Amino acid sequence: MNFSPLPSVDAASVPADALVLDVREDDEWKAGHVEGAVHVPMSDFVARFGEVTEVMAERGRAYVMCRVGGRSAQVTQYLVQQGFDAVNVDGGMMAWDGAGRPMVAESGDQAFVL
């Protein structure tokens, strides 16, 4: 089998107005996430696939993110195999935070990566 390399980008290069698809679980999301991101936990991804593709049809390329890049790589690979324009964010939320990119928390408290 021939696998093409997974499209990926570093956190600092994600455009400010990009569609960020966060595939982390609820507790991780609540602690801190990218403002305006679409939250679909990987565990719900297949069940909510239609919702994801609808948003992508409207907004274009999805920048897929998890905590460090493992789960998001799997979701990105799945989307690409289905013919969608998706890019894995290398290093995930840890890299996003490390790059000083803004985050928000559900509680309104200081956001952090769980």
PDB file of C-alpha atoms in Angstrom:
ATOM      1  CA  MET A   1       0.000   0.000   0.000  1.00  0.00           C
ATOM      2  CA  ASN A   2       1.175   3.494  -0.771  1.00  0.00           C
ATOM      3  CA  PHE A   3       0.549   6.102   1.903  1.00  0.00           C
ATOM      4  CA  SER A   4       1.064   9.723   0.990  1.00  0.00           C
ATOM      5  CA  PRO A   5       2.423  11.920   3.786  1.00  0.00           C
ATOM      6  CA  LEU A   6      -0.201  13.387   6.058  1.00  0.00           C
ATOM      7  CA  PRO A   7      -0.736  17.096   5.352  1.00  0.00           C
ATOM      8  CA  SER A   8       0.354  18.996   8.442  1.00  0.00           C
ATOM      9  CA  VAL A   9       1.186  22.504   9.605  1.00  0.00           C
ATOM     10  CA  ASP A  10       2.726  23.965  12.736  1.00  0.00           C
ATOM     11  CA  ALA A  11       0.457  25.784  15.196  1.00  0.00           C
ATOM     12  CA  ALA A  12       2.013  29.190  14.515  1.00  0.00           C
ATOM     13  CA  SER A  13       1.019  28.906  10.826  1.00  0.00           C
ATOM     14  CA  VAL A  14      -2.719  28.306  11.310  1.00  0.00           C
ATOM     15  CA  PRO A  15      -4.558  31.356   9.910  1.00  0.00           C
ATOM     16  CA  ALA A  16      -6.453  33.403  12.516  1.00  0.00           C
ATOM     17  CA  ASP A  17      -9.759  32.877  10.662  1.00  0.00           C
ATOM     18  CA  ALA A  18      -9.199  29.165   9.974  1.00  0.00           C
ATOM     19  CA  LEU A  19     -11.686  26.411  10.675  1.00  0.00           C
ATOM     20  CA  VAL A  20     -10.123  24.617  13.649  1.00  0.00           C
ATOM     21  CA  LEU A  21     -11.611  21.187  14.340  1.00  0.00           C
ATOM     22  CA  ASP A  22     -10.849  20.122  17.914  1.00  0.00           C
ATOM     23  CA  VAL A  23     -11.185  16.351  18.406  1.00  0.00           C
ATOM     24  CA  ARG A  24     -10.292  16.233  22.130  1.00  0.00           C
ATOM     25  CA  GLU A  25     -12.697  15.030  24.810  1.00  0.00           C
ATOM     26  CA  ASP A  26     -15.073  17.341  26.721  1.00  0.00           C
ATOM     27  CA  ASP A  27     -12.873  17.830  29.799  1.00  0.00           C
ATOM     28  CA  GLU A  28      -9.907  18.829  27.619  1.00  0.00           C
ATOM     29  CA  TRP A  29     -12.081  21.227  25.594  1.00  0.00           C
ATOM     30  CA  LYS A  30     -13.522  22.898  28.715  1.00  0.00           C
ATOM     31  CA  ALA A  31     -10.029  23.565  30.153  1.00  0.00           C
ATOM     32  CA  GLY A  32      -8.886  25.483  27.085  1.00  0.00           C
ATOM     33  CA  HIS A  33      -9.531  25.647  23.339  1.00  0.00           C
ATOM     34  CA  VAL A  34      -9.184  27.852  20.299  1.00  0.00           C
ATOM     35  CA  GLU A  35     -11.953  30.459  20.267  1.00  0.00           C
ATOM     36  CA  GLY A  36     -14.412  29.694  17.466  1.00  0.00           C
ATOM     37  CA  ALA A  37     -13.164  26.120  17.021  1.00  0.00           C
ATOM     38  CA  VAL A  38     -15.611  23.342  16.189  1.00  0.00           C
ATOM     39  CA  HIS A  39     -15.584  20.674  18.913  1.00  0.00           C
ATOM     40  CA  VAL A  40     -16.235  17.102  17.810  1.00  0.00           C
ATOM     41  CA  PRO A  41     -14.558  14.563  20.129  1.00  0.00           C
ATOM     42  CA  MET A  42     -12.816  11.760  18.252  1.00  0.00           C
ATOM     43  CA  SER A  43     -15.086   9.290  20.092  1.00  0.00           C
ATOM     44  CA  ASP A  44     -18.125  11.000  18.447  1.00  0.00           C
ATOM     45  CA  PHE A  45     -16.485  11.688  15.093  1.00  0.00           C
ATOM     46  CA  VAL A  46     -18.058   8.975  12.947  1.00  0.00           C
ATOM     47  CA  ALA A  47     -21.538   9.667  14.368  1.00  0.00           C
ATOM     48  CA  ARG A  48     -21.120  13.421  13.718  1.00  0.00           C
ATOM     49  CA  PHE A  49     -19.309  13.135  10.374  1.00  0.00           C
ATOM     50  CA  GLY A  50     -22.179  14.803   8.462  1.00  0.00           C
ATOM     51  CA  GLU A  51     -22.029  17.816  10.783  1.00  0.00           C
ATOM     52  CA  VAL A  52     -18.267  18.099  10.236  1.00  0.00           C
ATOM     53  CA  THR A  53     -18.517  17.891   6.450  1.00  0.00           C
ATOM     54  CA  GLU A  54     -21.305  20.490   6.428  1.00  0.00           C
ATOM     55  CA  VAL A  55     -19.084  22.986   8.272  1.00  0.00           C
ATOM     56  CA  MET A  56     -16.155  22.157   5.979  1.00  0.00           C
ATOM     57  CA  ALA A  57     -18.346  22.716   2.911  1.00  0.00           C
ATOM     58  CA  GLU A  58     -19.066  26.230   4.214  1.00  0.00           C
ATOM     59  CA  ARG A  59     -15.645  27.161   5.567  1.00  0.00           C
ATOM     60  CA  GLY A  60     -13.137  25.095   3.591  1.00  0.00           C
ATOM     61  CA  ARG A  61      -9.955  23.515   4.911  1.00  0.00           C
ATOM     62  CA  ALA A  62     -10.101  22.093   8.407  1.00  0.00           C
ATOM     63  CA  TYR A  63      -7.109  22.399  10.732  1.00  0.00           C
ATOM     64  CA  VAL A  64      -7.513  19.338  12.953  1.00  0.00           C
ATOM     65  CA  MET A  65      -6.226  19.541  16.516  1.00  0.00           C
ATOM     66  CA  CYS A  66      -5.971  17.418  19.649  1.00  0.00           C
ATOM     67  CA  ARG A  67      -3.595  17.634  22.618  1.00  0.00           C
ATOM     68  CA  VAL A  68      -0.312  16.664  20.928  1.00  0.00           C
ATOM     69  CA  GLY A  69      -1.244  15.513  17.412  1.00  0.00           C
ATOM     70  CA  GLY A  70      -1.972  11.766  17.600  1.00  0.00           C
ATOM     71  CA  ARG A  71      -5.765  11.710  17.538  1.00  0.00           C
ATOM     72  CA  SER A  72      -5.903  14.625  15.120  1.00  0.00           C
ATOM     73  CA  ALA A  73      -3.550  12.764  12.737  1.00  0.00           C
ATOM     74  CA  GLN A  74      -6.011   9.848  12.647  1.00  0.00           C
ATOM     75  CA  VAL A  75      -8.977  12.152  12.005  1.00  0.00           C
ATOM     76  CA  THR A  76      -7.032  14.126   9.365  1.00  0.00           C
ATOM     77  CA  GLN A  77      -6.093  10.899   7.589  1.00  0.00           C
ATOM     78  CA  TYR A  78      -9.745   9.796   7.623  1.00  0.00           C
ATOM     79  CA  LEU A  79     -10.952  13.139   6.209  1.00  0.00           C
ATOM     80  CA  VAL A  80      -8.275  13.158   3.491  1.00  0.00           C
ATOM     81  CA  GLN A  81      -9.197   9.570   2.520  1.00  0.00           C
ATOM     82  CA  GLN A  82     -12.809  10.765   2.128  1.00  0.00           C
ATOM     83  CA  GLY A  83     -11.612  13.520  -0.232  1.00  0.00           C
ATOM     84  CA  PHE A  84     -11.764  16.462   2.196  1.00  0.00           C
ATOM     85  CA  ASP A  85      -9.192  19.233   2.610  1.00  0.00           C
ATOM     86  CA  ALA A  86      -7.849  18.645   6.121  1.00  0.00           C
ATOM     87  CA  VAL A  87      -4.513  19.410   7.746  1.00  0.00           C
ATOM     88  CA  ASN A  88      -3.127  18.054  11.013  1.00  0.00           C
ATOM     89  CA  VAL A  89      -1.816  20.678  13.455  1.00  0.00           C
ATOM     90  CA  ASP A  90       1.594  19.362  14.542  1.00  0.00           C
ATOM     91  CA  GLY A  91       1.952  19.308  18.308  1.00  0.00           C
ATOM     92  CA  GLY A  92      -1.745  20.095  18.839  1.00  0.00           C
ATOM     93  CA  MET A  93      -2.882  22.331  21.669  1.00  0.00           C
ATOM     94  CA  MET A  94       0.472  21.961  23.451  1.00  0.00           C
ATOM     95  CA  ALA A  95       2.188  23.572  20.435  1.00  0.00           C
ATOM     96  CA  TRP A  96      -0.629  26.138  20.075  1.00  0.00           C
ATOM     97  CA  ASP A  97      -0.147  27.206  23.691  1.00  0.00           C
ATOM     98  CA  GLY A  98       3.639  27.123  23.274  1.00  0.00           C
ATOM     99  CA  ALA A  99       3.376  29.441  20.261  1.00  0.00           C
ATOM    100  CA  GLY A 100       1.438  31.934  22.395  1.00  0.00           C
ATOM    101  CA  ARG A 101      -1.745  31.562  20.348  1.00  0.00           C
ATOM    102  CA  PRO A 102      -4.939  32.652  22.160  1.00  0.00           C
ATOM    103  CA  MET A 103      -7.144  30.177  24.009  1.00  0.00           C
ATOM    104  CA  VAL A 104     -10.399  30.424  25.940  1.00  0.00           C
ATOM    105  CA  ALA A 105     -11.922  28.254  28.686  1.00  0.00           C
ATOM    106  CA  GLU A 106     -15.600  27.346  29.088  1.00  0.00           C
ATOM    107  CA  SER A 107     -15.579  28.715  32.642  1.00  0.00           C
ATOM    108  CA  GLY A 108     -14.121  32.078  31.702  1.00  0.00           C
ATOM    109  CA  ASP A 109     -11.091  31.262  33.902  1.00  0.00           C
ATOM    110  CA  GLN A 110      -7.523  31.200  32.592  1.00  0.00           C
ATOM    111  CA  ALA A 111      -7.377  28.665  29.755  1.00  0.00           C
ATOM    112  CA  PHE A 112      -4.882  25.815  29.910  1.00  0.00           C
ATOM    113  CA  VAL A 113      -4.142  22.593  28.035  1.00  0.00           C
ATOM    114  CA  LEU A 114      -5.363  19.546  29.936  1.00  0.00           C
TER     115      LEU A 114
END
